[in-house]
Short mmCIF file of C-alpha atoms and ligand atoms in Angstrom, two decimals:
data_model
loop_
_atom_site.label_atom_id
_atom_site.label_comp_id
_atom_site.label_asym_id
_atom_site.label_seq_id
_atom_site.Cartn_x
_atom_site.Cartn_y
_atom_site.Cartn_z
CA MET R 106 64.95 67.92 125.91
CA PHE R 107 65.84 71.28 127.31
CA GLU R 108 69.44 70.56 127.54
CA THR R 109 69.80 71.50 123.85
CA LEU R 110 68.69 75.22 125.05
CA GLU R 111 71.25 77.79 125.90
CA ALA R 112 70.81 80.78 128.10
CA LEU R 113 70.17 84.01 126.57
CA SER R 114 71.34 87.22 127.92
CA PRO R 115 68.88 89.58 129.31
CA ASP R 116 66.68 91.82 127.21
CA ALA R 117 68.32 95.00 126.04
CA ILE R 118 65.63 97.03 127.67
CA LEU R 119 63.73 94.65 130.12
CA GLY R 120 66.95 93.49 131.53
CA LEU R 121 68.13 96.96 132.85
CA THR R 122 64.65 97.16 135.17
CA ALA R 123 65.98 94.02 136.76
CA ALA R 124 69.68 95.39 137.40
CA PHE R 125 68.13 98.65 138.44
CA ARG R 126 65.87 97.23 140.76
CA ASP R 127 69.03 95.27 142.22
CA ASP R 128 71.21 98.30 142.39
CA PRO R 129 71.39 99.22 146.35
CA ARG R 130 72.57 102.50 145.97
CA ALA R 131 70.00 105.10 147.11
CA GLN R 132 70.79 107.67 144.31
CA LYS R 133 70.44 105.47 141.03
CA ILE R 134 68.53 106.72 138.19
CA ASP R 135 66.29 104.58 136.02
CA LEU R 136 66.38 106.04 132.46
CA GLY R 137 65.80 102.75 130.93
CA VAL R 138 62.31 101.36 129.80
CA GLY R 139 59.98 103.71 128.20
CA VAL R 140 57.40 104.27 131.03
CA TYR R 141 56.36 107.63 131.91
CA ARG R 142 57.20 108.73 135.19
CA ASP R 143 55.95 111.86 137.31
CA GLU R 144 57.55 114.45 139.32
CA GLN R 145 57.78 111.94 142.30
CA GLY R 146 59.11 109.33 140.02
CA ASN R 147 56.00 107.19 139.81
CA THR R 148 53.99 105.88 137.14
CA PRO R 149 50.44 106.74 138.31
CA ILE R 150 47.24 105.09 137.40
CA LEU R 151 45.44 107.79 135.23
CA LYS R 152 42.59 109.17 137.09
CA THR R 153 40.19 108.62 133.93
CA VAL R 154 41.46 105.44 133.86
CA THR R 155 40.35 104.72 137.85
CA GLU R 156 36.87 106.51 137.03
CA ALA R 157 36.72 103.81 134.02
CA GLU R 158 37.35 101.05 136.14
CA LYS R 159 34.72 102.06 138.86
CA ARG R 160 32.01 102.20 135.69
CA ARG R 161 33.33 99.00 134.27
CA PHE R 162 32.86 97.24 137.64
CA ALA R 163 29.37 98.44 138.16
CA THR R 164 28.32 97.69 134.79
CA GLU R 165 30.06 94.36 133.90
CA THR R 166 27.73 91.63 133.94
CA THR R 167 29.63 88.67 132.14
CA LYS R 168 33.10 87.27 131.60
CA THR R 169 32.19 85.36 128.55
CA TYR R 170 34.59 85.39 125.55
CA ILE R 171 34.86 88.50 123.30
CA GLY R 172 36.03 86.94 120.35
CA PRO R 173 39.52 87.19 118.31
CA PRO R 174 38.72 90.92 116.92
CA GLY R 175 37.88 92.11 120.30
CA THR R 176 34.88 94.58 120.70
CA PRO R 177 33.49 96.36 117.67
CA GLY R 178 33.32 99.54 119.85
CA PHE R 179 37.09 99.59 120.98
CA ASN R 180 37.99 99.04 117.38
CA ALA R 181 35.65 101.82 115.85
CA LEU R 182 36.76 104.25 118.62
CA VAL R 183 40.63 103.65 118.10
CA ARG R 184 40.39 103.98 114.44
CA LYS R 185 38.89 107.46 114.83
CA LEU R 186 41.67 108.22 117.41
CA MET R 187 44.18 107.24 114.73
CA PHE R 188 42.60 108.44 111.58
CA GLY R 189 40.46 111.22 112.69
CA GLY R 190 36.96 110.91 112.29
CA ASN R 191 36.13 112.13 108.64
CA HIS R 192 39.02 110.29 106.97
CA ALA R 193 38.32 108.57 103.77
CA VAL R 194 39.33 105.03 104.78
CA LEU R 195 36.73 105.38 107.50
CA LYS R 196 33.97 106.72 105.17
CA ASP R 197 34.79 104.31 102.74
CA LYS R 198 34.66 101.46 105.02
CA ARG R 199 38.09 100.40 103.94
CA VAL R 200 39.37 99.25 107.54
CA ALA R 201 39.63 95.53 109.09
CA GLY R 202 41.21 95.25 112.59
CA VAL R 203 41.58 93.29 115.53
CA GLN R 204 42.11 94.42 119.50
CA THR R 205 45.54 92.97 120.39
CA PRO R 206 47.42 92.46 123.85
CA GLY R 207 49.42 95.47 123.50
CA GLY R 208 51.29 97.06 120.52
CA CYS R 209 53.58 93.98 120.33
CA GLY R 210 50.92 91.70 119.95
CA ALA R 211 49.54 94.20 117.22
CA LEU R 212 52.91 94.02 115.33
CA ARG R 213 53.48 90.47 115.52
CA MET R 214 49.78 89.88 114.04
CA GLY R 215 50.51 92.26 111.57
CA ALA R 216 53.70 90.26 110.65
CA GLU R 217 51.77 87.08 110.59
CA LEU R 218 49.14 88.54 108.31
CA ILE R 219 51.88 89.94 105.92
CA LYS R 220 53.34 86.35 105.96
CA ARG R 221 50.11 84.85 104.67
CA ALA R 222 49.43 87.49 102.08
CA ARG R 223 53.04 87.96 100.66
CA PRO R 224 55.34 85.59 102.35
CA ASP R 225 58.38 86.54 100.29
CA ALA R 226 57.82 90.48 101.15
CA THR R 227 60.87 92.16 103.10
CA ILE R 228 59.71 94.84 106.10
CA TRP R 229 62.37 97.56 105.98
CA VAL R 230 62.80 99.03 109.52
CA SER R 231 64.60 102.19 110.04
CA ASP R 232 68.37 102.39 111.28
CA PRO R 233 68.01 102.39 114.45
CA THR R 234 64.75 100.93 115.48
CA TRP R 235 63.09 99.76 118.66
CA ALA R 236 65.09 97.08 120.25
CA ASN R 237 62.35 94.33 119.91
CA HIS R 238 60.81 95.41 116.30
CA VAL R 239 63.41 92.89 114.73
CA PRO R 240 62.81 90.16 117.02
CA LEU R 241 59.10 90.32 117.05
CA LEU R 242 58.63 91.07 113.29
CA GLY R 243 61.21 88.35 112.20
CA SER R 244 59.97 85.62 114.52
CA ALA R 245 57.08 85.50 112.12
CA GLY R 246 59.49 84.30 109.18
CA ILE R 247 59.70 87.62 107.57
CA LYS R 248 63.13 88.87 106.28
CA ILE R 249 63.94 92.34 107.78
CA GLU R 250 65.97 95.03 106.31
CA THR R 251 67.05 98.41 107.18
CA TYR R 252 66.87 101.96 105.69
CA PRO R 253 68.97 104.96 106.86
CA TYR R 254 67.01 107.32 109.23
CA TYR R 255 68.96 108.86 112.00
CA ASP R 256 71.83 111.17 111.44
CA LYS R 257 74.59 110.69 114.09
CA GLN R 258 76.38 114.17 113.15
CA THR R 259 73.24 116.26 112.99
CA ARG R 260 71.25 114.15 115.62
CA GLY R 261 68.50 114.60 113.29
CA LEU R 262 66.79 112.86 110.47
CA ASN R 263 68.97 111.65 107.38
CA THR R 264 66.23 112.66 105.07
CA GLU R 265 68.28 112.56 101.97
CA ALA R 266 69.89 109.06 102.51
CA MET R 267 66.36 107.90 103.76
CA LEU R 268 64.63 108.81 100.67
CA ALA R 269 67.07 107.32 98.49
CA ALA R 270 67.09 103.83 100.35
CA LEU R 271 63.28 103.86 100.31
CA ALA R 272 63.46 104.80 96.55
CA LYS R 273 65.11 101.57 96.00
CA VAL R 274 62.78 99.17 98.00
CA PRO R 275 61.44 96.76 95.53
CA SER R 276 58.19 97.00 94.96
CA GLY R 277 55.54 94.99 96.97
CA ASP R 278 57.77 95.17 100.12
CA LEU R 279 56.62 96.83 103.54
CA VAL R 280 58.25 99.73 105.36
CA LEU R 281 57.74 100.18 109.14
CA PHE R 282 57.73 103.68 110.20
CA HIS R 283 57.21 104.98 113.74
CA GLY R 284 54.18 107.03 113.53
CA CYS R 285 55.68 109.69 116.06
CA CYS R 286 57.99 109.80 118.84
CA HIS R 287 60.55 107.53 117.08
CA ASN R 288 62.00 105.19 119.64
CA PRO R 289 64.80 105.12 120.22
CA SER R 290 65.92 108.51 118.61
CA GLY R 291 63.08 111.18 119.40
CA VAL R 292 63.48 112.19 115.43
CA ASP R 293 60.38 112.38 113.65
CA PRO R 294 60.02 113.44 109.82
CA GLN R 295 58.29 116.74 109.40
CA ARG R 296 55.15 117.24 107.25
CA ALA R 297 57.26 117.55 104.21
CA ASP R 298 59.27 114.60 104.70
CA TRP R 299 55.87 112.47 105.18
CA GLN R 300 54.57 113.84 102.07
CA GLU R 301 57.84 112.91 100.31
CA ILE R 302 57.85 109.24 102.10
CA ALA R 303 54.27 108.86 101.09
CA LYS R 304 54.85 109.85 97.59
CA ILE R 305 57.79 107.23 97.29
CA CYS R 306 55.66 104.42 99.12
CA SER R 307 52.83 105.17 96.82
CA GLU R 308 54.77 105.42 93.34
CA ARG R 309 56.69 102.26 94.10
CA GLY R 310 53.75 100.13 95.36
CA LEU R 311 55.38 99.84 99.03
CA THR R 312 53.10 99.07 101.74
CA PRO R 313 53.51 101.29 105.07
CA TYR R 314 53.50 99.60 108.32
CA ILE R 315 53.09 101.97 110.94
CA ASP R 316 54.01 101.70 114.68
CA LEU R 317 51.87 104.18 116.49
CA ALA R 318 52.85 103.59 120.46
CA TYR R 319 53.27 107.12 121.47
CA GLN R 320 50.36 109.20 120.08
CA GLY R 321 49.70 112.15 122.05
CA LEU R 322 53.02 112.19 123.58
CA GLY R 323 54.77 114.35 120.93
CA ASP R 324 53.02 117.29 120.08
CA SER R 325 49.22 116.38 120.31
CA LEU R 326 46.65 113.62 119.48
CA ASP R 327 46.25 115.10 116.07
CA ASP R 328 49.85 116.30 115.12
CA ASP R 329 51.48 112.85 116.15
CA ALA R 330 48.89 111.38 113.78
CA MET R 331 49.67 113.25 110.77
CA GLY R 332 52.56 110.91 109.19
CA LEU R 333 50.01 107.85 109.32
CA ARG R 334 46.92 110.38 107.85
CA ILE R 335 49.26 111.57 104.99
CA MET R 336 50.32 107.90 104.56
CA ALA R 337 46.36 106.78 104.38
CA ASP R 338 45.60 109.54 102.02
CA ALA R 339 48.65 108.39 99.36
CA CYS R 340 48.59 104.46 99.82
CA PRO R 341 46.09 102.34 99.34
CA GLU R 342 47.06 99.50 101.52
CA LEU R 343 48.44 100.23 104.97
CA LEU R 344 48.65 98.64 108.25
CA VAL R 345 48.96 100.42 111.82
CA ALA R 346 49.98 98.90 114.88
CA SER R 347 49.26 101.15 117.87
CA SER R 348 49.42 100.82 121.75
CA TYR R 349 47.75 102.37 124.61
CA SER R 350 50.24 101.47 127.02
CA LYS R 351 51.57 104.90 127.16
CA ASN R 352 48.93 107.46 126.38
CA PHE R 353 46.42 105.80 128.88
CA GLY R 354 49.29 104.46 131.40
CA LEU R 355 47.81 100.97 130.99
CA TYR R 356 51.23 99.00 130.17
CA ARG R 357 50.52 95.92 132.18
CA GLU R 358 46.73 95.45 130.88
CA ARG R 359 48.26 95.05 127.46
CA VAL R 360 46.32 97.26 125.03
CA GLY R 361 46.74 97.51 121.62
CA ALA R 362 45.24 97.23 118.08
CA LEU R 363 45.92 96.43 114.51
CA GLN R 364 44.08 98.26 111.95
CA ILE R 365 44.34 97.12 108.29
CA VAL R 366 43.62 99.57 105.38
CA THR R 367 42.48 97.65 102.24
CA LYS R 368 42.30 98.60 98.67
CA THR R 369 38.44 98.60 98.47
CA SER R 370 35.60 98.04 101.08
CA ALA R 371 34.93 94.54 99.24
CA GLU R 372 38.17 93.32 100.61
CA VAL R 373 37.57 94.09 103.97
CA SER R 374 35.64 91.19 105.04
CA LYS R 375 38.23 88.58 103.49
CA VAL R 376 41.09 90.51 105.53
CA GLN R 377 39.00 90.46 108.75
CA SER R 378 38.45 86.76 108.41
CA GLN R 379 42.36 86.36 107.83
CA ILE R 380 43.43 88.33 110.64
CA ASP R 381 40.70 86.87 112.88
CA SER R 382 42.12 83.27 112.15
CA VAL R 383 45.82 84.64 112.52
CA VAL R 384 44.61 85.72 116.27
CA ARG R 385 42.47 82.36 116.86
CA THR R 386 45.61 80.42 116.07
CA SER R 387 48.08 82.51 117.90
CA TYR R 388 46.31 83.30 121.08
CA SER R 389 42.68 82.81 120.36
CA MET R 390 41.28 86.06 121.50
CA PRO R 391 42.41 89.29 123.29
CA PRO R 392 42.24 90.14 126.94
CA ALA R 393 39.32 92.36 127.65
CA HIS R 394 39.83 94.66 130.75
CA GLY R 395 42.29 97.23 129.38
CA ALA R 396 40.87 97.52 126.04
CA ALA R 397 37.21 98.16 127.73
CA LEU R 398 38.62 100.91 129.90
CA VAL R 399 39.98 102.61 126.48
CA GLU R 400 36.58 102.08 125.25
CA ILE R 401 35.01 103.63 128.21
CA ILE R 402 36.92 106.61 128.06
CA LEU R 403 36.76 107.32 124.33
CA GLY R 404 33.19 106.88 124.13
CA ASP R 405 32.28 109.39 126.98
CA GLU R 406 32.66 112.89 126.05
CA ALA R 407 33.73 114.17 129.63
CA LEU R 408 35.99 111.40 130.28
CA ASN R 409 37.39 111.80 127.03
CA VAL R 410 38.30 115.62 127.61
CA ALA R 411 39.50 114.74 131.25
CA TRP R 412 41.65 112.01 129.36
CA VAL R 413 43.02 114.46 126.74
CA LYS R 414 43.88 116.74 129.86
CA GLU R 415 45.94 114.02 131.45
CA LEU R 416 47.87 113.15 128.45
CA ASP R 417 48.54 116.81 127.80
CA GLU R 418 50.07 117.08 131.21
CA MET R 419 52.21 113.96 130.65
CA ARG R 420 53.42 115.49 127.36
CA GLU R 421 54.09 119.04 128.86
CA ARG R 422 56.18 117.42 131.59
CA ILE R 423 58.43 115.58 129.10
CA ASN R 424 58.74 118.57 126.95
CA GLY R 425 59.61 120.61 129.73
CA LEU R 426 62.33 118.14 130.96
CA ARG R 427 63.62 118.34 127.26
CA ASP R 428 64.08 122.22 127.70
CA VAL R 429 65.91 121.79 130.97
CA LEU R 430 68.23 119.21 129.86
CA ALA R 431 69.23 120.76 126.72
CA GLU R 432 70.14 123.92 128.73
CA ARG R 433 71.69 122.27 131.92
CA LEU R 434 73.46 119.24 130.19
CA ALA R 435 75.28 122.09 127.93
CA ALA R 436 75.95 123.85 131.14
CA ALA R 437 77.51 121.06 132.82
CA THR R 438 79.35 119.56 129.94
CA GLY R 439 80.24 122.21 127.72
CA GLN R 440 78.83 120.09 125.05
CA ASP R 441 75.66 120.96 122.69
CA PHE R 442 72.54 119.14 123.88
CA SER R 443 70.22 121.33 121.95
CA PHE R 444 69.09 118.52 119.70
CA ILE R 445 67.12 117.06 122.84
CA GLN R 446 64.75 119.85 122.82
CA LYS R 447 64.05 119.39 119.10
CA GLN R 448 63.25 115.72 119.59
CA ARG R 449 59.89 114.37 120.73
CA GLY R 450 58.48 111.64 122.86
CA MET R 451 60.08 109.56 125.61
CA PHE R 452 63.44 109.16 124.08
CA SER R 453 66.66 110.52 123.21
CA PHE R 454 69.97 109.31 122.30
CA LEU R 455 72.60 111.12 124.85
CA GLY R 456 74.92 110.49 121.71
CA ILE R 457 77.79 109.17 124.32
CA SER R 458 79.90 106.18 123.65
CA PRO R 459 79.01 102.71 125.12
CA GLU R 460 82.17 102.87 127.43
CA GLN R 461 80.68 106.19 128.95
CA VAL R 462 77.15 104.35 129.18
CA THR R 463 78.84 101.55 130.97
CA ARG R 464 80.78 104.13 133.40
CA LEU R 465 77.39 106.12 134.18
CA GLN R 466 75.85 102.68 135.18
CA LYS R 467 78.99 101.24 137.06
CA GLU R 468 80.30 104.39 138.82
CA CYS R 469 76.83 106.29 139.35
CA GLY R 470 73.95 103.81 139.32
CA ILE R 471 72.41 105.85 136.20
CA TYR R 472 70.76 103.10 133.89
CA MET R 473 70.17 103.67 130.23
CA VAL R 474 70.12 101.65 127.26
CA GLY R 475 73.53 100.52 125.61
CA SER R 476 72.81 102.87 122.57
CA SER R 477 72.73 105.91 125.15
CA ARG R 478 68.81 106.07 124.93
CA ILE R 479 67.36 107.75 127.78
CA ASN R 480 63.82 107.88 128.91
CA VAL R 481 63.49 111.81 129.42
CA ALA R 482 60.80 111.13 131.72
CA GLY R 483 62.92 109.54 134.27
CA ILE R 484 64.45 112.89 135.33
CA ASN R 485 62.94 114.93 137.87
CA ASN R 486 64.10 117.79 140.14
CA ALA R 487 65.17 115.53 143.08
CA ASN R 488 67.52 113.74 140.70
CA LEU R 489 68.55 116.41 137.82
CA GLU R 490 71.52 117.79 139.84
CA TYR R 491 73.00 114.17 140.54
CA PHE R 492 72.51 113.26 136.89
CA LEU R 493 74.19 116.57 135.61
CA GLU R 494 77.06 115.97 138.09
CA SER R 495 77.54 112.39 136.86
CA CYS R 496 77.39 113.35 133.39
CA ALA R 497 79.77 116.13 133.68
CA ARG R 498 81.95 113.56 135.57
CA VAL R 499 81.79 111.07 132.83
CA LEU R 500 81.60 113.11 129.61
CA LYS R 501 84.55 115.74 130.23
C1 LIG D 839 60.60 100.76 125.58
O1 LIG D 839 61.17 101.06 124.25
O2 LIG D 839 61.26 101.07 126.49
C2 LIG D 839 59.09 100.35 125.85
O3 LIG D 839 58.56 100.48 124.45
C3 LIG D 839 59.00 99.21 126.70
C4 LIG D 839 59.61 97.97 125.86
O4 LIG D 839 58.64 97.07 125.81
O5 LIG D 839 60.52 97.83 125.34
#
């Protein structure tokens, strides 16, 4: 039967990792997949994660199943992290949720739940959005549309066009927002924008679906959850897909969560039973290890403080690189790159043509996504000059 299948092209992001690995050039630079890298170019295991693993190995007594929702402790702690301890949705007990295999697992489980609850709804995603959003959500059989987001001229948010488009989204549809650190553009709405967005969503009866994959890597854990909290204040229903790949460096352990805010606390058990069933009929239940580490860290005051410090260091390194790149790229190419400094998270578009992206890869061994998205964290003191020289050569 497999003769009916056609070979597919490599994944737009993951394919770059394989191509980079096979490139023999010593000076090659990987600015592709979104993983944090330190000054040495490594993606280290956080010290707090290592400590949590030690505690886990010392205290774990069983490998029995944990059930479709994952552990109650994990779900409660990540809710507190995203909504803040005092948010009304927590006090009012209006949240159902599941621990998931990564943020992707959360996004897909959310889409499957939406399919059960409102099969004809459309999910509106920003233009552009993360390359895997449409395949991941669309594979659940949901219709996807886009709303304008990024302004190629200003390299910022196309606020007017976005708000005008959202004001026309049919009632009952869902709108996917990046909670912070927009992937791929690095352009985030400001407080006033979030307030406008929330007003439109609440007035039109649109359900926000928030992808929170980079909390803590933009400005701070609380600042990066501002949009989500504003939306949760204004809208009666909401879904949040969160990932702990980046902020805990737990990429391969696949740790995420889907939290669902319901209109009333009376609806929570019904929604919980449905999302448990979605999980049970997809992969039965999530893996335990990575989420257990997050639970240990968030549940221990001293470890929590130490983790926030490690997260601060990652973020400060990225934001420091943004300053360096904005200044040095301008000096090297004679073009304006000040937008890099204003953007947040791991990614920015360099704003160069697909031909220039190809030349950087072919001639210089510098790998980035075809849209010219770079992972800022891939730059370090050892490769900066070569990166600048290469950009100067290709861009001038
Ligand atoms: C990225 O955008 O590079 C990351 O989110 C990793 C991925 O799975 O694509």
